[in-house]
CSV table of C-alpha atoms in Angstrom, one decimal:
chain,number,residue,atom,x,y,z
A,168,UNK,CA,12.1,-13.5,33.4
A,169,UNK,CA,14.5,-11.2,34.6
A,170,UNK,CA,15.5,-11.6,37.8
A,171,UNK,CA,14.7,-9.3,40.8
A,172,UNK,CA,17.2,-9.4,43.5
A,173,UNK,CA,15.6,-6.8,46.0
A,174,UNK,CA,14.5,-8.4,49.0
A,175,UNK,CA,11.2,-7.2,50.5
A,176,UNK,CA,8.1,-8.7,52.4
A,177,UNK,CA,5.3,-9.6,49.8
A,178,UNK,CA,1.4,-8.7,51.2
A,179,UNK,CA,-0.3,-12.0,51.8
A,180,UNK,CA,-3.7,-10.2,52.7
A,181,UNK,CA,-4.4,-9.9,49.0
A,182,UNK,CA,-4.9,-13.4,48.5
A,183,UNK,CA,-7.8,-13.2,51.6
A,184,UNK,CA,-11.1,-14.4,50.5
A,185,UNK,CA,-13.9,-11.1,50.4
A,186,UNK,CA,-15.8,-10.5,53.6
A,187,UNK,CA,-17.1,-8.1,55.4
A,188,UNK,CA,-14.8,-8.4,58.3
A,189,UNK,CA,-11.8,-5.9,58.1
A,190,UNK,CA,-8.6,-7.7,57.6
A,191,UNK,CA,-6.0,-7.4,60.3
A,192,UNK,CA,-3.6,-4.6,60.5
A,193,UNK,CA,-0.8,-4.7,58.2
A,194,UNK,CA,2.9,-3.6,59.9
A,195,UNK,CA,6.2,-2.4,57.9
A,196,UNK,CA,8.7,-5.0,57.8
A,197,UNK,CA,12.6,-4.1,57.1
A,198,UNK,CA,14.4,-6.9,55.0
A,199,UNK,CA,17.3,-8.4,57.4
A,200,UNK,CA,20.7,-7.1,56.6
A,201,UNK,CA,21.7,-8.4,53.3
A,202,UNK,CA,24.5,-11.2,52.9
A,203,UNK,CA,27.3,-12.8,49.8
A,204,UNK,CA,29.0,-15.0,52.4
A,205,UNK,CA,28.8,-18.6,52.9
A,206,UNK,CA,25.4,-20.7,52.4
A,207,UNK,CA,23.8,-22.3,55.7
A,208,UNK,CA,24.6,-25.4,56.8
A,209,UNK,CA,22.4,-28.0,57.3
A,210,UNK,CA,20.6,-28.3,60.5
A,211,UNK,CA,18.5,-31.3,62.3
A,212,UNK,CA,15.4,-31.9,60.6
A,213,UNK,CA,14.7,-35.6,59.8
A,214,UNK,CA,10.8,-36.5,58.5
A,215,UNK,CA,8.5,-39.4,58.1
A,216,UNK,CA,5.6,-40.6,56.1
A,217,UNK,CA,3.9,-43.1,56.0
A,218,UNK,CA,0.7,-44.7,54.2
A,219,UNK,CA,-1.7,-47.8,55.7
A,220,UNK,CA,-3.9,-50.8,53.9
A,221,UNK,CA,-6.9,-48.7,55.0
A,222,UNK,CA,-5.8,-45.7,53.0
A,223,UNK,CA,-4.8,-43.4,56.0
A,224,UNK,CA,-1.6,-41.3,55.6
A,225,UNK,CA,0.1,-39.7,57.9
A,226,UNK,CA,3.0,-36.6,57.4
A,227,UNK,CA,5.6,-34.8,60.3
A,228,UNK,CA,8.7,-33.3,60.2
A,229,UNK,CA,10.2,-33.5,63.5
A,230,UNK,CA,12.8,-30.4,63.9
A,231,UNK,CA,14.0,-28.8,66.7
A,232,UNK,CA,17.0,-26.3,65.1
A,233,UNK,CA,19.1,-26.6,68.0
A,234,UNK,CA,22.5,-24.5,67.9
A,235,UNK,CA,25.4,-25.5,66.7
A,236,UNK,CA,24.3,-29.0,66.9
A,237,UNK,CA,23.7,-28.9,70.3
A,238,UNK,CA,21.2,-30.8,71.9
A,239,UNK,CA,19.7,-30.2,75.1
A,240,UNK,CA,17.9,-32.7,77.5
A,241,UNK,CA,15.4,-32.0,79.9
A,242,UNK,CA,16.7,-33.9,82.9
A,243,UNK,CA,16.5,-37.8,83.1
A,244,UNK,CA,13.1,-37.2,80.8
A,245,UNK,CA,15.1,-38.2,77.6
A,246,UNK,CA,12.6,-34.9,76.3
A,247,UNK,CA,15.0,-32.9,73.7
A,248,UNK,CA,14.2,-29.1,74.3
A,249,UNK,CA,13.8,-27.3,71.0
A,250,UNK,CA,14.8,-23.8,69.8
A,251,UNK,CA,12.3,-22.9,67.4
A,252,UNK,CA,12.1,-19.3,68.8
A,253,UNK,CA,15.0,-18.7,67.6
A,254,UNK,CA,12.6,-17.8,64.3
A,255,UNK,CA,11.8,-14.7,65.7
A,256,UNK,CA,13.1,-11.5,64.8
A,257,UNK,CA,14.1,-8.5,67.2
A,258,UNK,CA,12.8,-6.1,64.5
A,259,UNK,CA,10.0,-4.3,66.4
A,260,UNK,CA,8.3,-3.3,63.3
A,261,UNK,CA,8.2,-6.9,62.1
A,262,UNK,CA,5.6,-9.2,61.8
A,263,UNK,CA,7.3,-12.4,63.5
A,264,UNK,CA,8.9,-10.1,65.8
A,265,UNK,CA,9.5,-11.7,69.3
A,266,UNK,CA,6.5,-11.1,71.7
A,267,UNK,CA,4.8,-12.9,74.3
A,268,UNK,CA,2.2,-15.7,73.9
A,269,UNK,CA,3.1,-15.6,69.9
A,270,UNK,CA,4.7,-18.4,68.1
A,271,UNK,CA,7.1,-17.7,65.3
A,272,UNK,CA,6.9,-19.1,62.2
A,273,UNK,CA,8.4,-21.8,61.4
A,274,UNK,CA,9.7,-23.9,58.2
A,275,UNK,CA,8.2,-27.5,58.5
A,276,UNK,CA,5.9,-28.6,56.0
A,277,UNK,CA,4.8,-31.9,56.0
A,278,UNK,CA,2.1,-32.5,53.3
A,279,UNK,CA,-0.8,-34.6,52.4
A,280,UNK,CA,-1.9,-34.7,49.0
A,281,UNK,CA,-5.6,-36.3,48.1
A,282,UNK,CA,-6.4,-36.8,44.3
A,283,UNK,CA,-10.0,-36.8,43.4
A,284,UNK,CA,-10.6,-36.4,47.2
A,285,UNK,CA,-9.4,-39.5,48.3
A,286,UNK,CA,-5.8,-40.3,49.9
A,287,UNK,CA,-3.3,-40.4,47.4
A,288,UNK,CA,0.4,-39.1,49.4
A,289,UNK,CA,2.1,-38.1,52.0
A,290,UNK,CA,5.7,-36.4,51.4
A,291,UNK,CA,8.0,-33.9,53.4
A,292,UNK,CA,11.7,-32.6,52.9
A,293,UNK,CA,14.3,-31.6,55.5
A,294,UNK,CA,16.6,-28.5,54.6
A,295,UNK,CA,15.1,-24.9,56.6
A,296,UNK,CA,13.5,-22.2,54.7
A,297,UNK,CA,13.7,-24.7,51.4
A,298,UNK,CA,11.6,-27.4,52.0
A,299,UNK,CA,8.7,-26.0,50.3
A,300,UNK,CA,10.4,-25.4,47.2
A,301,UNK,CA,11.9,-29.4,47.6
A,302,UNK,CA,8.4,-30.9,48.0
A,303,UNK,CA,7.0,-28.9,45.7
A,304,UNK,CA,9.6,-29.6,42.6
A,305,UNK,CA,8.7,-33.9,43.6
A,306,UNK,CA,4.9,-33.5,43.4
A,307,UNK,CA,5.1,-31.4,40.2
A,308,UNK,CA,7.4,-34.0,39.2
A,309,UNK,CA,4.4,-36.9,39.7
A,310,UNK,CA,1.3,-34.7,39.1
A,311,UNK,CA,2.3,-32.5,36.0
A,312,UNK,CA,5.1,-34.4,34.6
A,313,UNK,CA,3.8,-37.7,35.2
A,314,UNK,CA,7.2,-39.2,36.9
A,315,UNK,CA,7.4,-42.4,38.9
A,316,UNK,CA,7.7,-42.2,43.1
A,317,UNK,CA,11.2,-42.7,42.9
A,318,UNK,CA,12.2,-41.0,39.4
A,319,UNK,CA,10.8,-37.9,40.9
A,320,UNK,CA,12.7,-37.3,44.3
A,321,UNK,CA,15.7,-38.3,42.0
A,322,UNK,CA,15.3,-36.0,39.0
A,323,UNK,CA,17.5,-32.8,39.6
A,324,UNK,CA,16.3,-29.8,41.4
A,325,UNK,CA,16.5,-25.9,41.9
A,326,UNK,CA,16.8,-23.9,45.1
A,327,UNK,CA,15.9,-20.5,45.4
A,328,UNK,CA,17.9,-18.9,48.7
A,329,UNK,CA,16.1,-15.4,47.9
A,330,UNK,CA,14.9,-15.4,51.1
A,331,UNK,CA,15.2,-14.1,54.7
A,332,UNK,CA,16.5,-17.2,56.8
A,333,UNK,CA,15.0,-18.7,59.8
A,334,UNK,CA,17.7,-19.0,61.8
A,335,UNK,CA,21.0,-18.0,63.1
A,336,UNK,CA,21.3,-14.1,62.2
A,337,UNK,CA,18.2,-14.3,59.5
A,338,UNK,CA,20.3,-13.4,56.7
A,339,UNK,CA,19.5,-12.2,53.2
A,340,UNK,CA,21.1,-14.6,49.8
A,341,UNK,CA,19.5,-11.8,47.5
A,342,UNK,CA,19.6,-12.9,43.8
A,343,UNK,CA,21.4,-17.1,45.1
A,344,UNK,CA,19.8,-19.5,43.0
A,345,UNK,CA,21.3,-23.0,43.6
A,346,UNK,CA,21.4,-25.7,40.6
A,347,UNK,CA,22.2,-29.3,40.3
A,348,UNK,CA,25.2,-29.9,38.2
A,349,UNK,CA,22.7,-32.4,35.9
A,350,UNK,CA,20.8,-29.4,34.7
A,351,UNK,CA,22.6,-28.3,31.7
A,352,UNK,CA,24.9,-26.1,31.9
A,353,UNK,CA,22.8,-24.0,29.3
A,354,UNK,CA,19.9,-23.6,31.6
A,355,UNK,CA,22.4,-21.9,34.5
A,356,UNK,CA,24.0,-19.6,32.2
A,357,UNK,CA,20.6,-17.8,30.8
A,358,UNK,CA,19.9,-17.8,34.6
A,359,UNK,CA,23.0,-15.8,34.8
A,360,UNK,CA,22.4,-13.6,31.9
A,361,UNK,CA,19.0,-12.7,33.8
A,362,UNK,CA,20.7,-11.5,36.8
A,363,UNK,CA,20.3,-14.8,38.9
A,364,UNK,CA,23.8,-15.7,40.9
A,365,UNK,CA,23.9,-18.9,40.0
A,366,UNK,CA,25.7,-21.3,41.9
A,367,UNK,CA,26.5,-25.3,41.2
A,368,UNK,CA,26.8,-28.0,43.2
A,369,UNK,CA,26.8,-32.2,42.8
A,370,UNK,CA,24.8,-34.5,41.3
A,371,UNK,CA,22.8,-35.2,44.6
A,372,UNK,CA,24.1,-32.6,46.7
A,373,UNK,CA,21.0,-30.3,47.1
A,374,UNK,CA,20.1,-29.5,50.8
A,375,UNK,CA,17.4,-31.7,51.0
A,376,UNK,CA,15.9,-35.4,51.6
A,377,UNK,CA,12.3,-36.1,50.1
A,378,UNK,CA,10.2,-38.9,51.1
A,379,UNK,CA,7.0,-39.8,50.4
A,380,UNK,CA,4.3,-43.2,50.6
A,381,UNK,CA,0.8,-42.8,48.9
A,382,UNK,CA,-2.0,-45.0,47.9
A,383,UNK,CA,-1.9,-46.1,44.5
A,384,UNK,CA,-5.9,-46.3,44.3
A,385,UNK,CA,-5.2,-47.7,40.3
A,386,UNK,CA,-3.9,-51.1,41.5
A,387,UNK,CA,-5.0,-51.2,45.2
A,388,UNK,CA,-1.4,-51.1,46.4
A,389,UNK,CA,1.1,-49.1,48.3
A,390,UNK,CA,3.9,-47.2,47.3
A,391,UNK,CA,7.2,-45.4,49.1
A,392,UNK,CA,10.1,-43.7,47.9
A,393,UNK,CA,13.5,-41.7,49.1
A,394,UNK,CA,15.7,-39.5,48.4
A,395,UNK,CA,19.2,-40.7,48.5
A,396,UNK,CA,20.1,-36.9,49.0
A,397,UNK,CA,20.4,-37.0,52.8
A,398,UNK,CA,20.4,-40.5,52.6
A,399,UNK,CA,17.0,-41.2,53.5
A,400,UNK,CA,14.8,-45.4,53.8
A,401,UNK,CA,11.8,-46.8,52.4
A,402,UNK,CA,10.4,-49.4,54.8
A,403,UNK,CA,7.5,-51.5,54.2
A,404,UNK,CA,5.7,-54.5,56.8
């Protein structure tokens, strides 16, 4: 598929179940200001996950996108303020446009997965507006290409920056698709010949760090894996 490197808001109301209530009002939303320079740098998010004998699991992502790497206590509390409002957009036509007693959206996603309704994993990513797209490549690894824990936070992944970032000045990396050098080099240049901008980078060197631990209801046992992107630990006790 050709690619399509205009960036504009998509209409999530669609997707609403039928009722009979009228669905709230919809506003215009501008794309921000469109950018070729430099990709983001990573930020602070770290994650956690972690699975029990009893079969509970348990997901977060704790984030607090501080600026410039700057962290800010609250007094003698040891309390880290965060700057998640930062999110917010001074586009008054916006949707997550800055307003009181809103929240702004925000990019964590930690996950829990059941399979056949009963635990089965709990997974989350660092890396900002991508972690979605990172969790989502790992469990597609395990539940549609039937990869190991660990042999699917290691295979190689894709990163779509076609997006309007979070932070900073919420720019635009209209058309950026970001590949792992172990994709062949094939697969990146019919990319290109679609109209993605394709752009390369290391072995492990995407902006992420999977983890996950899940139940493996099979054998009765535990499991736990990590990403050694981002250098991230399995521990078990």
């Amino acid at each position: 598929m050709a690619a399509n490197n205009q960036a504009r808001p998509g209409d999530p109301w669609k997707f609403q179940p039928a009722s009979g209530a009228n669905p709230p009002v919809r506003t215009a939303s501008r794309p921000g200001a469109v950018s070729n320079g430099p990709l983001p740098k990573p930020l602070d998010t770290t994650t956690i996950d972690v699975a029990d004998a009893k079969g509970n699991l348990f997901s977060a992502s704790p984030s607090s996108a501080w600026f410039s790497g700057g962290t800010f206590i609250a007094g003698d509390t040891g309390v880290p303020l965060g700057n998640r409002m930062q999110a917010f957009v001074l586009d008054e036509d916006h949707p997550n446009r800055l307003q009181g007693g809103k929240r702004p959206r925000t990019t964590l996603s930690p996950t829990v997965v059941l399979r056949d309704g009963k635990p089965f994993l709990a997974l989350s990513s660092p890396g900002g507006d991508s972690q979605e797209q990172q969790a989502l490549q790992v469990l597609l690894n395990i539940a549609v290409f039937d990869m190991r824990p660990q042999e699917a936070i290691e295979a190689p992944r894709f990163n779509a920056l076609h997006y309007r970032e979070s932070f900073r000045d919420h720019r635009v990396y209209t058309g950026v698709l970001q590949l792992e050098n172990r994709i062949a080099p094939g697969v990146g240049e019919s990319l290109a010949r679609l109209g993605h901008r394709v752009g390369v980078v290391g072995p492990f060197m995407m902006d992420t760090g999977t983890v996950m631990a899940g139940v493996d209801a099979k054998n009765g046992t535990l499991f736990g894996a990590a990403d050694v992107r981002r250098q991230r630990f399995v521990v078990g006790w």
